[in-house]
PDB file of C-alpha atoms in Angstrom:
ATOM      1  CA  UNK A 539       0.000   0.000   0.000  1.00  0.00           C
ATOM      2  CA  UNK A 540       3.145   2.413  -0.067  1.00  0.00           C
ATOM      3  CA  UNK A 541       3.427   4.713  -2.888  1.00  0.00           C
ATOM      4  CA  UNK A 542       6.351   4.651  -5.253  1.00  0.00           C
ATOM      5  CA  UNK A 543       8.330   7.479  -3.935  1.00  0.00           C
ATOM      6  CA  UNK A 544       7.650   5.645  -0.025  1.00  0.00           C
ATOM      7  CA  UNK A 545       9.132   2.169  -1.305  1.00  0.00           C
ATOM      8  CA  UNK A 546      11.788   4.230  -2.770  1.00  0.00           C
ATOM      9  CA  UNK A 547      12.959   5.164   0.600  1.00  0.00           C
ATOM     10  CA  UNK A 548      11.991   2.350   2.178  1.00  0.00           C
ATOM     11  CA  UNK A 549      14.701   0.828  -0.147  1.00  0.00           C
ATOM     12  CA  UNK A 550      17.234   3.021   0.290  1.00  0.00           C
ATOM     13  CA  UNK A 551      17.008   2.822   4.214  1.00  0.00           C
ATOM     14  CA  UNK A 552      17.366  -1.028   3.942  1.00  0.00           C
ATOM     15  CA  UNK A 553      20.732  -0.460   1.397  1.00  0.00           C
ATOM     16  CA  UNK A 554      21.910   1.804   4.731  1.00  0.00           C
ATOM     17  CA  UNK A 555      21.282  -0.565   7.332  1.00  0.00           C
ATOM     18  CA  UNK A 556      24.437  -2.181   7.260  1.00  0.00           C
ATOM     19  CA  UNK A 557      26.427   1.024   6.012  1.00  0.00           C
ATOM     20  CA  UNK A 558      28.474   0.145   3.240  1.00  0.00           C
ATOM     21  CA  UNK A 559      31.614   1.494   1.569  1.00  0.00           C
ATOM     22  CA  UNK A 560      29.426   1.588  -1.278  1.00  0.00           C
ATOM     23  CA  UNK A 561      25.874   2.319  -2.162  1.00  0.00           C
ATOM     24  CA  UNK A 562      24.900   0.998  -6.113  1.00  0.00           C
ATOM     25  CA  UNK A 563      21.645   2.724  -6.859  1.00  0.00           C
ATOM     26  CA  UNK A 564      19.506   2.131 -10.290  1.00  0.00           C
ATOM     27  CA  UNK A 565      17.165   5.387 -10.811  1.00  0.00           C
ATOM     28  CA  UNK A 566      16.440   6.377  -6.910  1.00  0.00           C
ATOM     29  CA  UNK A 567      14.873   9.435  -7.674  1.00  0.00           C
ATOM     30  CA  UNK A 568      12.052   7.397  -9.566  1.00  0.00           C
ATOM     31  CA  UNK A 569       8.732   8.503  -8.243  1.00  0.00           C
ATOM     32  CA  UNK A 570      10.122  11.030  -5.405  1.00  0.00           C
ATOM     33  CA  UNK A 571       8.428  14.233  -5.614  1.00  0.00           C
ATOM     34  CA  UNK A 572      10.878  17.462  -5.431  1.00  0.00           C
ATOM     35  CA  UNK A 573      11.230  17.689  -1.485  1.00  0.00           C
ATOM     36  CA  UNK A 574      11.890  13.861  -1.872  1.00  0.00           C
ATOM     37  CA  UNK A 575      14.309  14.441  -4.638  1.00  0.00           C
ATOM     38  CA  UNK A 576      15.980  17.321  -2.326  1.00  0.00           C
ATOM     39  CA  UNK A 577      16.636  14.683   0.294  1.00  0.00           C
ATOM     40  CA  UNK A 578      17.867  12.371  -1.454  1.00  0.00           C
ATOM     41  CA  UNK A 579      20.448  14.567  -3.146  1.00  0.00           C
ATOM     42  CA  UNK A 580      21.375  15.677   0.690  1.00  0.00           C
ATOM     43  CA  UNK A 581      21.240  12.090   1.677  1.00  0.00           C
ATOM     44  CA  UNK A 582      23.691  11.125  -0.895  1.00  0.00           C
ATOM     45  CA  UNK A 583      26.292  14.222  -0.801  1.00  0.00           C
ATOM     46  CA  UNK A 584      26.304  13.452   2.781  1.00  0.00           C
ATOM     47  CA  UNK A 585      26.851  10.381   2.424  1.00  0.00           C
ATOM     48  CA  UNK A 586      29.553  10.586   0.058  1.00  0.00           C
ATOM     49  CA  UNK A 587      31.262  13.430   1.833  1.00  0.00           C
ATOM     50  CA  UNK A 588      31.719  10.357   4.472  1.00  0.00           C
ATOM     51  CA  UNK A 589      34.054   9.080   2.267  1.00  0.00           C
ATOM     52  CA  UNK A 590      31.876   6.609   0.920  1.00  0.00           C
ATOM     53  CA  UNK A 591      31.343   5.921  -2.486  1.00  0.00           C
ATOM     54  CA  UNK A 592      27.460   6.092  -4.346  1.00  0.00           C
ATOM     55  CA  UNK A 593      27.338   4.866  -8.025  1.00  0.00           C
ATOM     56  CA  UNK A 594      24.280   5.574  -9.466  1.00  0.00           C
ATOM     57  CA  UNK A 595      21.899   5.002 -12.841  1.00  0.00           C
ATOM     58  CA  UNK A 596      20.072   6.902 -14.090  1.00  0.00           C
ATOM     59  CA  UNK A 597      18.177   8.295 -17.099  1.00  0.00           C
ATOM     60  CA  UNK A 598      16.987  11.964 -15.038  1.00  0.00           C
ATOM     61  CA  UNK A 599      20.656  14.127 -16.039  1.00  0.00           C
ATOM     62  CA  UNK A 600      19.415  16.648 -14.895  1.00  0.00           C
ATOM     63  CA  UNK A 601      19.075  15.256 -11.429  1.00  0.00           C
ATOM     64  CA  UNK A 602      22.425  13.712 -11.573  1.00  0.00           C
ATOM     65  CA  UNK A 603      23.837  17.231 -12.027  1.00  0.00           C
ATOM     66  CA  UNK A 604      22.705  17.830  -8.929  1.00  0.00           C
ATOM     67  CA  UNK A 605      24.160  14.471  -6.919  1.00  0.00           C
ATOM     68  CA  UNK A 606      27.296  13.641  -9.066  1.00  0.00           C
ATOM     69  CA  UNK A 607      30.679  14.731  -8.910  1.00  0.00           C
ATOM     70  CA  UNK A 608      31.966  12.189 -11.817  1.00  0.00           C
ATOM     71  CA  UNK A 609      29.821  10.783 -14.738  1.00  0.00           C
ATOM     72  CA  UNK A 610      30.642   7.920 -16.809  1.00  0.00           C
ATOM     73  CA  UNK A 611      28.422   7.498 -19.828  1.00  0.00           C
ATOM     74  CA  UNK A 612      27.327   4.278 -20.939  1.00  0.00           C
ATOM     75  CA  UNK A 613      26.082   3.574 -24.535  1.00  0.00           C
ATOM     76  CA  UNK A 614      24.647   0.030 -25.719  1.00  0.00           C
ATOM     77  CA  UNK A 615      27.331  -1.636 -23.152  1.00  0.00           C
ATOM     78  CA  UNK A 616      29.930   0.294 -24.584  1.00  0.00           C
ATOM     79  CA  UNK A 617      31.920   3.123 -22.509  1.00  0.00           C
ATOM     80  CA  UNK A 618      31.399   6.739 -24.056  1.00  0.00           C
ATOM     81  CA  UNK A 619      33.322   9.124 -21.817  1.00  0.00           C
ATOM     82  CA  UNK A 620      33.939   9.325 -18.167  1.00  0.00           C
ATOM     83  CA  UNK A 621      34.036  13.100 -17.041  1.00  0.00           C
ATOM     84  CA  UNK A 622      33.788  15.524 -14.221  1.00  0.00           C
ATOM     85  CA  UNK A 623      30.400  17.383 -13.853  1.00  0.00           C
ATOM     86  CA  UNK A 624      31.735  20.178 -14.355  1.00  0.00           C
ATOM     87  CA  UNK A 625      33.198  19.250 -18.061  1.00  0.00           C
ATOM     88  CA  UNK A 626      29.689  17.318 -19.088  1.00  0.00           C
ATOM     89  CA  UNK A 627      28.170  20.995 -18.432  1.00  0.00           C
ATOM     90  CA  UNK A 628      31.067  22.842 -20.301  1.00  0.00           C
ATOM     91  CA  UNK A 629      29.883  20.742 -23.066  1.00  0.00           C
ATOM     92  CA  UNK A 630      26.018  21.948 -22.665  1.00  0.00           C
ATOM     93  CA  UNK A 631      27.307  25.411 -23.503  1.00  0.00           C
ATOM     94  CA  UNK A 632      26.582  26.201 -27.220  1.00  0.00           C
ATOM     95  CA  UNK A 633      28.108  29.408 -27.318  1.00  0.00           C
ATOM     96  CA  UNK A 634      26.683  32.869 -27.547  1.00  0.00           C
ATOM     97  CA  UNK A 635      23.560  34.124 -29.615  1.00  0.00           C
ATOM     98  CA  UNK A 636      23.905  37.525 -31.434  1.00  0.00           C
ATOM     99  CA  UNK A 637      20.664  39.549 -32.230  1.00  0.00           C
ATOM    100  CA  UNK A 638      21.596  41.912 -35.056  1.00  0.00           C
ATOM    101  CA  UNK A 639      19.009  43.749 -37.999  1.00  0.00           C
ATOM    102  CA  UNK A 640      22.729  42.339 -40.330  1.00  0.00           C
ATOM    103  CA  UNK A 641      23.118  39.057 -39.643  1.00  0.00           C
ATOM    104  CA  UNK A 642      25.194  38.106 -42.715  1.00  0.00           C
ATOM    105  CA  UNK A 643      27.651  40.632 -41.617  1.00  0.00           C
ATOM    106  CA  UNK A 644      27.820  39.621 -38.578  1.00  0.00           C
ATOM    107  CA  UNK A 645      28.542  36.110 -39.386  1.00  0.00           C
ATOM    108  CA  UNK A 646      31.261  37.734 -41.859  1.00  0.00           C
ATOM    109  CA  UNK A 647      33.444  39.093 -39.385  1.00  0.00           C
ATOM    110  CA  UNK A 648      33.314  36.343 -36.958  1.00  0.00           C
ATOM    111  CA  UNK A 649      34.495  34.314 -39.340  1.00  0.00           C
ATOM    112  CA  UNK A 650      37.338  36.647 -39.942  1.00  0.00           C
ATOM    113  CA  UNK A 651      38.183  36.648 -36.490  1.00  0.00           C
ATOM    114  CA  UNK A 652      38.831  32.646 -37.045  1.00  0.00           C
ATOM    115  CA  UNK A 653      35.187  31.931 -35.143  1.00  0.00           C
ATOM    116  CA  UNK A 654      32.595  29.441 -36.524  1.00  0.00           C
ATOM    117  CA  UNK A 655      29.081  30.989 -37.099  1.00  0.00           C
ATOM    118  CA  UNK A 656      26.076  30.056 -37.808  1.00  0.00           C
ATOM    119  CA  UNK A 657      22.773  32.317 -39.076  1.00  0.00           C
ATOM    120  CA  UNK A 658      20.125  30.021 -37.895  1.00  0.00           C
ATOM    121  CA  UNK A 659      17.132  32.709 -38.350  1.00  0.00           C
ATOM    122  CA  UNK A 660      16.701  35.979 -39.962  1.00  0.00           C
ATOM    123  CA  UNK A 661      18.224  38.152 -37.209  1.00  0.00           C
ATOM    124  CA  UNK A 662      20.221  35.854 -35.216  1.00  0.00           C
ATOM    125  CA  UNK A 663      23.655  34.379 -35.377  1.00  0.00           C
ATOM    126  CA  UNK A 664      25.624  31.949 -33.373  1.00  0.00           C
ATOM    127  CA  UNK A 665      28.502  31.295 -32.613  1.00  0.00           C
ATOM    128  CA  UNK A 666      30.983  28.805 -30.550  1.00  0.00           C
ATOM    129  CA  UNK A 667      32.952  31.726 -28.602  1.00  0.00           C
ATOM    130  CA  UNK A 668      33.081  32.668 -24.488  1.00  0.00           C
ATOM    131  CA  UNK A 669      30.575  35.608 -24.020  1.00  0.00           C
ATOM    132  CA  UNK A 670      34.093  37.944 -23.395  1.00  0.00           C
ATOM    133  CA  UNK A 671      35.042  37.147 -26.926  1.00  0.00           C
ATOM    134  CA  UNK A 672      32.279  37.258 -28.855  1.00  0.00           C
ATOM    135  CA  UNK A 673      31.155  41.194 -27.471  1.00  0.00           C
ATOM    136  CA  UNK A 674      34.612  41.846 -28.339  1.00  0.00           C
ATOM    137  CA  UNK A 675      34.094  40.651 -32.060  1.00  0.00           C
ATOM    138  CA  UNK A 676      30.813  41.898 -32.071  1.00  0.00           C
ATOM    139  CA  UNK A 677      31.470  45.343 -31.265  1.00  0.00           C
ATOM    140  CA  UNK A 678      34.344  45.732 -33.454  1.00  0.00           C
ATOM    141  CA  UNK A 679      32.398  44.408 -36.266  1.00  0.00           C
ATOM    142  CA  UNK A 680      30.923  47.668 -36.324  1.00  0.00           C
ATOM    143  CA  UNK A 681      27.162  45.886 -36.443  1.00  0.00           C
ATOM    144  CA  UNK A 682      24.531  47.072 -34.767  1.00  0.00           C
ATOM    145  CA  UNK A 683      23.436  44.504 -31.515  1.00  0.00           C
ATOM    146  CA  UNK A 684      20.599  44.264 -30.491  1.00  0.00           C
ATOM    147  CA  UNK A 685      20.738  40.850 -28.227  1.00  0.00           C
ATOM    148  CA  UNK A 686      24.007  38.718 -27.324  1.00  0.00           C
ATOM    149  CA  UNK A 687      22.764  35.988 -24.878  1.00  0.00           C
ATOM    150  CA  UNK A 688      24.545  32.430 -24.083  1.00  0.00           C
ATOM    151  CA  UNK A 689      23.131  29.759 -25.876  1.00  0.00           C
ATOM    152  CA  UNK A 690      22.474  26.499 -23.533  1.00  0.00           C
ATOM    153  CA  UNK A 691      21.872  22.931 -24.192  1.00  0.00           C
ATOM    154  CA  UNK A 692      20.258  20.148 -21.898  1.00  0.00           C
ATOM    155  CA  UNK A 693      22.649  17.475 -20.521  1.00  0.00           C
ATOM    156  CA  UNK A 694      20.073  15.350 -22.145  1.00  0.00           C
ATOM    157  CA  UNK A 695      21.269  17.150 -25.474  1.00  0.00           C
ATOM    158  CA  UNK A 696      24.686  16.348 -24.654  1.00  0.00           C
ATOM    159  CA  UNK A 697      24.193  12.474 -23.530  1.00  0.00           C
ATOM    160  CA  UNK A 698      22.476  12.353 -27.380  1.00  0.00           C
ATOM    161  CA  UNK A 699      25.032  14.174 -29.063  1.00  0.00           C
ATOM    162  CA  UNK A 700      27.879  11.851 -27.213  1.00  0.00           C
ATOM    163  CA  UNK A 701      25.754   8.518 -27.903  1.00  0.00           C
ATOM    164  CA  UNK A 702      25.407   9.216 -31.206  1.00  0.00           C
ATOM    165  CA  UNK A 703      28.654  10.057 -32.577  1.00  0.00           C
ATOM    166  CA  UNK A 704      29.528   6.084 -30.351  1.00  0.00           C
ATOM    167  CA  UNK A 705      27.054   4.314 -32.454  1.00  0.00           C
ATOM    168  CA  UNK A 706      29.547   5.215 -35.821  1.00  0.00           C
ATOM    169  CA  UNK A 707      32.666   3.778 -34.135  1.00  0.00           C
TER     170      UNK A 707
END
């Protein structure tokens, strides 16, 4: 008669009983609602900060960007990449997005400057460059700007993009 969330927990606190060096957990946030997913994040940064080590599956990336410190990512039984956080979310930045009334111009001098670009609507134009460099290029293009803002992708993006490019090795 427990909900999902409650046998969740119930699980979890049976894994603890004997408290192991290491926890193995397959999709533990599944059916917690947020404060749920809160304590479980706390539970587990806790208890790694113990010294303990938590490996965990899971298909929410989102939520693991909130628990994990190291990601290792797993593609039809093949390894893909093992990486920090914090270089899985370097790779969800796409770069900056220019709003200009000359895009093609735009695009012109960042490609002089040695910068990819791309003109993916009418006014807009993208590019792979830190938000520094791009104002830099911008201004000097001697464009008019109306918009620069950084362009973001999910980590769900990301896993995609990396299992993707594994399935043509």
């Amino acid at each position: 008669g427990f909900s999902l969330g409650m046998r969740q927990r119930l699980g979890l606190a049976a894994a603890l009983l004997g408290d192991p060096e290491a926890l193995i957990l397959d999709e533990p946030a599944n059916g917690l609602d947020p404060a749920g997913m809160r304590w479980l994040r706390g539970l587990l940064r806790s208890y790694a900060g113990r010294g303990r080590a938590v490996f965990i599956s899971s298909h929410l990336l989102d939520e693991v960007a909130h628990i994990a410190d190291q990601v290792v990512v797993i593609n039809q039984g093949r390894f893909v990449v093992h990486a920090s956080i914090e270089e899985l979310l370097a790779l969800a930045s796409g770069g900056m997005r220019i709003t200009t009334p000359e895009p093609e111009r735009m695009r012109e001098a960042f490609q002089r400057a040695g910068i990819e670009a791309l003109q993916p609507s009418a006014s807009d134009v993208v590019v792979r460059a830190r938000a520094e460099r791009a104002w830099e290029v911008a201004v000097h293009s001697g464009v008019m700007v109306k918009g620069l803002r950084e362009e973001t992708r999910s980590l769900e993006e990301v896993f995609f993009e990396l299992t993707e490019s594994s399935q043509e090795v």
